[in-house]
Coordinates of N, CA and C in Angstrom, one line a residue:
X1 N 109.3 89.6 76.6 CA 108.0 89.9 77.0 C 108.0 90.1 78.5
X2 N 107.0 91.1 78.8 CA 107.0 91.6 80.3 C 105.8 91.4 80.9
X3 N 105.7 91.6 82.2 CA 104.4 91.4 83.0 C 104.5 92.5 84.1
X4 N 103.3 93.1 84.5 CA 103.1 93.7 85.5 C 102.5 93.0 86.8
X5 N 103.2 92.7 87.9 CA 102.6 91.9 88.8 C 102.2 92.9 90.0
X6 N 100.9 92.5 90.5 CA 100.4 93.2 91.7 C 100.7 92.5 92.8
X7 N 101.3 93.3 93.8 CA 101.6 92.5 95.0 C 100.4 92.4 95.8
X8 N 100.2 91.1 96.5 CA 99.1 90.7 97.2 C 98.9 91.5 98.6
X9 N 100.1 91.9 99.1 CA 100.0 92.5 100.4 C 101.3 93.5 100.6
X10 N 101.3 94.2 101.7 CA 102.4 95.0 102.1 C 103.6 94.2 102.2
X11 N 103.5 93.0 102.8 CA 104.7 92.1 103.1 C 105.6 91.9 101.8
X12 N 104.8 91.7 100.7 CA 105.4 91.4 99.4 C 106.1 92.7 98.9
X13 N 105.6 93.9 99.1 CA 106.3 95.2 98.8 C 107.7 95.2 99.6
X14 N 107.5 95.0 100.8 CA 108.7 95.0 101.7 C 109.8 94.1 101.3
X15 N 109.3 92.8 100.9 CA 110.2 91.8 100.6 C 110.9 92.2 99.2
X16 N 110.2 92.8 98.3 CA 110.7 93.3 97.0 C 111.8 94.4 97.2
X17 N 111.4 95.3 98.2 CA 112.3 96.4 98.5 C 113.5 95.8 99.1
X18 N 113.5 94.7 99.9 CA 114.7 94.2 100.5 C 115.5 93.5 99.5
X19 N 114.8 92.7 98.5 CA 115.7 91.9 97.6 C 116.3 92.9 96.7
X20 N 115.7 94.0 96.3 CA 116.4 95.0 95.4 C 117.1 96.0 96.1
X21 N 117.2 96.0 97.3 CA 118.0 97.0 98.1 C 117.5 98.5 97.7
X22 N 116.2 98.8 97.8 CA 115.7 100.1 97.5 C 114.6 100.4 98.5
X23 N 114.1 101.7 98.4 CA 113.3 102.3 99.5 C 112.0 101.7 99.6
X24 N 111.5 101.0 98.7 CA 110.0 100.4 98.9 C 110.1 99.5 100.0
X25 N 111.3 98.9 100.6 CA 111.2 98.0 101.7 C 111.3 98.8 103.0
X26 N 111.7 99.9 102.9 CA 112.0 100.7 104.1 C 111.1 102.0 104.4
X27 N 110.5 102.4 103.4 CA 109.7 103.6 103.6 C 108.2 103.6 103.7
X28 N 107.6 104.2 104.6 CA 106.2 104.2 104.9 C 105.5 105.0 103.7
X29 N 106.2 105.8 103.1 CA 105.7 106.9 102.1 C 104.8 106.0 101.1
X30 N 105.2 104.8 100.6 CA 104.5 104.2 99.5 C 103.1 103.6 100.1
X31 N 103.1 103.2 101.5 CA 102.0 102.6 102.1 C 100.9 103.7 102.3
X32 N 101.5 104.9 102.6 CA 100.6 106.1 102.8 C 99.9 106.5 101.6
X33 N 100.7 106.5 100.5 CA 100.2 106.8 99.2 C 99.2 105.9 98.7
X34 N 99.3 104.6 99.0 CA 98.5 103.6 98.6 C 97.2 103.7 99.4
X35 N 97.3 104.0 100.7 CA 96.2 104.1 101.4 C 95.3 105.2 101.0
X36 N 95.9 106.3 100.5 CA 95.3 107.5 99.9 C 94.7 107.3 98.6
X37 N 95.1 106.2 97.9 CA 94.8 106.0 96.4 C 95.5 106.9 95.5
X38 N 96.6 107.5 96.0 CA 97.5 108.4 95.2 C 98.3 107.5 94.4
X39 N 99.0 106.5 94.8 CA 99.7 105.6 93.9 C 99.7 104.1 94.4
X40 N 100.1 103.4 93.5 CA 100.2 101.9 93.9 C 101.6 101.3 93.5
X41 N 102.0 100.3 94.1 CA 103.2 99.6 93.7 C 103.0 98.4 92.9
X42 N 103.7 98.2 91.9 CA 103.7 97.1 90.9 C 105.1 96.6 90.7
X43 N 105.1 95.2 90.4 CA 106.4 94.8 90.0 C 106.4 94.4 88.6
X44 N 107.5 95.1 87.9 CA 107.7 94.7 86.6 C 108.7 93.5 86.4
X45 N 108.2 92.5 85.8 CA 108.9 91.3 85.7 C 109.1 90.8 84.2
X46 N 110.1 90.1 84.0 CA 110.2 89.4 82.7 C 109.4 88.2 82.8
X47 N 108.6 87.9 81.9 CA 107.7 86.6 81.9 C 108.5 85.3 81.9
X48 N 109.7 85.3 81.3 CA 110.4 84.1 81.3 C 111.0 83.7 82.7
X49 N 110.9 84.8 83.6 CA 111.5 84.5 84.9 C 110.4 85.3 85.9
X50 N 109.4 85.0 85.9 CA 108.2 85.9 86.5 C 108.4 86.0 88.0
X51 N 109.1 84.9 88.8 CA 109.2 85.1 90.1 C 110.3 85.9 90.6
X52 N 111.3 86.2 89.6 CA 112.6 87.0 89.9 C 112.3 88.4 90.0
X53 N 112.6 89.1 91.0 CA 112.5 90.6 91.1 C 113.3 91.3 90.0
X54 N 112.7 92.3 89.5 CA 113.4 93.0 88.3 C 113.3 94.5 88.6
X55 N 112.3 95.1 88.4 CA 111.9 96.5 88.7 C 110.7 96.7 89.6
X56 N 110.6 97.7 90.4 CA 109.5 98.1 91.1 C 109.1 99.4 90.6
X57 N 107.7 99.5 90.3 CA 107.1 100.6 89.9 C 106.2 101.3 90.9
X58 N 106.2 102.7 90.9 CA 105.2 103.3 91.7 C 104.4 104.1 90.6
X59 N 103.0 103.7 90.6 CA 102.1 104.1 89.6 C 100.9 104.8 90.2
X60 N 100.5 105.9 89.4 CA 99.3 106.6 89.8 C 98.1 106.0 89.3
X61 N 96.9 106.1 89.9 CA 95.6 105.4 89.3 C 95.4 105.4 87.8
X62 N 95.8 106.5 87.2 CA 95.6 106.5 85.8 C 96.7 105.9 84.9
X63 N 97.7 105.3 85.5 CA 98.7 104.7 84.7 C 100.1 105.5 84.7
X64 N 100.1 106.8 85.1 CA 101.2 107.5 85.3 C 102.3 106.7 86.1
X65 N 103.5 106.5 85.5 CA 104.5 105.9 86.4 C 105.4 107.0 86.9
X66 N 105.4 107.0 88.2 CA 106.3 108.0 88.9 C 107.8 107.5 89.0
X67 N 107.8 106.3 89.4 CA 109.2 105.7 89.6 C 109.4 104.3 89.0
X68 N 110.6 104.0 88.6 CA 111.0 102.8 88.0 C 112.4 102.4 88.6
X69 N 112.3 101.5 89.5 CA 113.7 101.3 90.1 C 114.0 99.8 90.4
X70 N 115.3 99.5 90.2 CA 115.8 98.1 90.3 C 116.7 98.1 91.4
X71 N 117.7 97.1 91.3 CA 118.6 96.9 92.5 C 119.4 98.3 92.8
X72 N 119.5 98.4 94.1 CA 120.3 99.5 94.7 C 119.6 101.0 94.2
X73 N 118.4 100.9 93.9 CA 117.7 102.2 93.5 C 118.1 102.6 92.1
X74 N 118.8 101.7 91.2 CA 119.2 102.1 90.0 C 118.1 102.0 89.0
X75 N 118.4 102.5 87.8 CA 117.6 102.2 86.6 C 118.8 102.0 85.5
X76 N 118.7 100.8 85.0 CA 119.6 100.4 83.9 C 119.2 100.3 82.7
X77 N 120.2 100.1 81.6 CA 119.8 100.2 80.2 C 118.8 99.2 79.9
X78 N 118.6 98.0 80.6 CA 117.8 97.0 80.1 C 116.3 97.4 80.3
X79 N 116.1 98.5 81.0 CA 114.8 99.0 81.1 C 114.2 99.6 79.9
X80 N 115.0 100.0 79.0 CA 114.6 100.7 77.6 C 113.8 99.7 76.8
X81 N 114.2 98.5 76.8 CA 113.6 97.4 76.0 C 112.1 97.3 76.7
X82 N 111.9 97.6 77.7 CA 110.5 97.3 78.4 C 109.6 98.6 78.2
X83 N 110.2 99.8 77.8 CA 109.3 100.9 77.7 C 108.2 100.8 76.7
X84 N 108.4 100.2 75.6 CA 107.2 100.0 74.7 C 106.0 99.2 75.4
X85 N 106.4 98.2 76.2 CA 105.4 97.5 77.1 C 104.7 98.4 77.9
X86 N 105.5 99.2 78.7 CA 104.9 100.2 79.6 C 104.0 101.2 79.0
X87 N 104.4 101.7 77.8 CA 103.5 102.6 77.2 C 102.2 102.0 76.6
X88 N 102.2 100.7 76.2 CA 101.2 100.0 75.8 C 100.2 99.7 77.1
X89 N 100.9 99.3 78.1 CA 100.1 99.1 79.3 C 99.4 100.3 79.8
X90 N 100.0 101.5 79.8 CA 99.4 102.8 80.0 C 98.1 103.0 79.2
X91 N 98.2 102.6 77.9 CA 97.1 103.0 77.0 C 95.8 102.0 77.3
X92 N 96.2 100.8 77.8 CA 95.1 99.9 78.1 C 94.3 100.5 79.4
X93 N 95.1 101.0 80.4 CA 94.7 101.4 81.5 C 93.8 102.7 81.2
X94 N 94.3 103.5 80.3 CA 93.5 104.8 80.0 C 92.1 104.5 79.4
X95 N 92.1 103.4 78.6 CA 90.8 102.9 78.0 C 89.8 102.4 78.9
X96 N 90.4 101.8 80.1 CA 89.6 101.2 81.1 C 89.0 102.1 82.1
X97 N 89.6 103.3 82.2 CA 89.3 104.2 83.3 C 87.8 104.5 83.5
X98 N 87.3 104.5 84.8 CA 85.8 105.0 85.0 C 86.0 106.4 85.5
X99 N 84.8 107.2 85.8 CA 84.9 108.3 86.2 C 85.6 108.5 87.6
X100 N 85.4 107.5 88.4 CA 86.1 107.3 89.7 C 87.6 107.3 89.5
X101 N 88.0 106.6 88.5 CA 89.5 106.3 88.3 C 90.0 107.8 87.8
X102 N 89.2 108.3 86.9 CA 89.7 109.6 86.4 C 90.0 110.7 87.5
X103 N 88.9 110.7 88.4 CA 89.0 111.6 89.5 C 90.3 111.3 90.4
X104 N 90.4 110.1 90.7 CA 91.7 109.7 91.5 C 93.0 110.0 90.7
X105 N 92.9 109.9 89.4 CA 94.2 110.3 88.6 C 94.4 111.5 88.7
X106 N 93.4 112.5 88.6 CA 93.5 113.9 88.6 C 93.9 114.4 89.9
X107 N 93.6 113.8 91.0 CA 94.0 114.1 92.4 C 95.3 113.7 92.6
X108 N 95.7 112.5 92.2 CA 97.1 111.9 92.2 C 98.0 112.9 91.5
X109 N 97.8 113.4 90.4 CA 98.5 114.3 89.5 C 98.7 115.5 90.3
X110 N 97.7 116.0 90.8 CA 97.7 117.4 91.6 C 98.8 117.2 92.8
X111 N 98.5 116.1 93.5 CA 99.5 115.8 94.6 C 100.9 115.6 94.2
X112 N 101.1 114.9 93.1 CA 102.6 114.9 92.7 C 103.1 116.2 92.3
X113 N 102.4 117.0 91.5 CA 102.9 118.3 91.1 C 103.3 119.1 92.3
X114 N 102.4 119.2 93.4 CA 102.7 119.9 94.7 C 104.0 119.4 95.2
X115 N 104.1 118.1 95.4 CA 105.4 117.5 96.0 C 106.5 117.7 95.2
X116 N 106.4 117.9 93.9 CA 107.6 118.1 93.0 C 108.0 119.5 93.2
X117 N 107.0 120.4 93.2 CA 107.3 121.9 93.4 C 108.0 122.1 94.8
X118 N 107.6 121.3 95.8 CA 108.2 121.5 97.0 C 109.7 120.9 97.0
X119 N 109.9 119.9 96.3 CA 111.3 119.3 96.1 C 112.1 120.3 95.3
X120 N 111.6 120.8 94.3 CA 112.3 121.9 93.5 C 112.7 123.1 94.4
X121 N 111.8 123.4 95.2 CA 111.9 124.7 96.1 C 113.0 124.3 97.2
X122 N 113.0 123.3 97.7 CA 113.9 122.9 98.8 C 115.3 122.4 98.4
X123 N 115.4 121.9 97.2 CA 116.6 121.4 96.6 C 117.0 120.1 97.4
X124 N 116.1 119.4 97.8 CA 116.4 118.1 98.5 C 117.2 117.3 97.6
X125 N 118.3 116.6 98.1 CA 119.1 115.6 97.4 C 119.1 114.3 97.8
X126 N 119.4 113.3 97.0 CA 119.5 111.8 97.3 C 120.6 111.7 98.4
X127 N 120.5 110.8 99.2 CA 121.5 110.8 100.3 C 122.2 109.3 100.2
X128 N 121.9 108.5 99.3 CA 122.5 107.2 99.4 C 122.8 106.8 97.9
X129 N 123.8 105.7 97.6 CA 123.9 105.2 96.3 C 124.5 106.1 95.3
X130 N 124.4 105.5 94.0 CA 125.0 106.2 92.9 C 124.4 107.6 92.6
X131 N 123.1 107.7 93.1 CA 122.5 109.1 92.9 C 122.7 110.0 94.0
X132 N 123.5 109.7 94.9 CA 123.9 110.6 96.1 C 124.2 111.9 95.5
X133 N 123.7 113.0 96.2 CA 124.1 114.3 95.8 C 123.2 114.9 94.7
X134 N 122.5 114.1 94.0 CA 121.6 114.6 92.8 C 120.4 115.1 93.5
X135 N 119.8 116.1 92.8 CA 118.6 116.7 93.2 C 117.4 115.6 93.0
X136 N 116.6 115.5 94.2 CA 115.6 114.4 94.1 C 114.6 114.8 93.0
X137 N 114.4 116.1 92.8 CA 113.4 116.6 91.9 C 113.9 116.2 90.5
X138 N 115.2 116.3 90.1 CA 115.7 115.7 88.8 C 115.6 114.3 88.6
X139 N 115.9 113.5 89.7 CA 115.8 112.0 89.6 C 114.4 111.6 89.3
X140 N 113.4 112.1 90.2 CA 112.0 111.8 89.9 C 111.5 112.3 88.5
X141 N 111.9 113.5 88.1 CA 111.4 114.0 86.8 C 111.9 113.0 85.7
X142 N 113.1 112.5 85.7 CA 113.6 111.5 84.8 C 112.9 110.3 84.7
X143 N 112.4 109.8 86.0 CA 111.6 108.6 86.1 C 110.2 108.7 85.5
X144 N 109.6 109.8 85.4 CA 108.3 110.1 85.2 C 107.8 109.6 83.7
X145 N 106.9 108.8 83.7 CA 106.2 108.4 82.4 C 104.7 108.8 82.5
X146 N 104.5 110.1 82.2 CA 103.1 110.6 82.4 C 102.3 109.9 81.3
X147 N 101.0 109.6 81.8 CA 100.0 109.0 80.9 C 99.1 110.2 80.5
X148 N 98.8 110.2 79.3 CA 97.9 111.2 78.8 C 96.5 110.5 78.8
X149 N 95.5 111.1 79.5 CA 94.1 110.6 79.6 C 93.2 110.8 78.4
X150 N 93.7 111.0 77.2 CA 93.0 111.5 76.1 C 91.8 110.5 75.9
X151 N 91.9 109.1 76.1 CA 90.8 108.3 75.8 C 89.7 108.7 76.7
X152 N 89.7 109.3 77.8 CA 88.5 109.4 78.5 C 88.3 111.0 78.8
X153 N 89.2 111.7 78.6 CA 89.1 113.1 78.9 C 89.3 114.2 77.8
X154 N 89.5 113.8 76.6 CA 89.8 114.7 75.6 C 91.0 115.4 75.7
X155 N 92.0 114.8 76.5 CA 93.4 115.4 76.7 C 93.5 116.2 77.9
X156 N 92.3 116.6 78.5 CA 92.3 117.3 79.7 C 92.3 116.6 81.0
X157 N 93.1 116.8 81.9 CA 93.0 116.2 83.2 C 93.1 117.2 84.2

């Protein structure tokens, strides 16, 4: 069983990034995105060991998951078992969305697409870890779990 844990403050996000040795602990990008309501950081945990860091998620307001990263910015086979939970969580989010949430989700999606187009255009590569040398566009595309907002928008966003 799994749980999504909402960090109480920026310090918890930094501590999580430090524990898992990934960029959430060192990059202001996530705090800027949160400030703009473009994305939020959540912690994916196993309920049996809820206090232990496992995965950090970057999530758009409508439930689209942009990134899923664990120790050293990796994504391991163990995450596959949690994917049904994540999809169910996305459906719950979609059903609860208000008009304001939908507007924020649409804007976050637009911003993501613009950023991804820029990454594809520039060919930006990952500089560290086992993903070093891979195109960042490809890495982020593989992470993406886009939520379909059908419950509130008839499939249109």
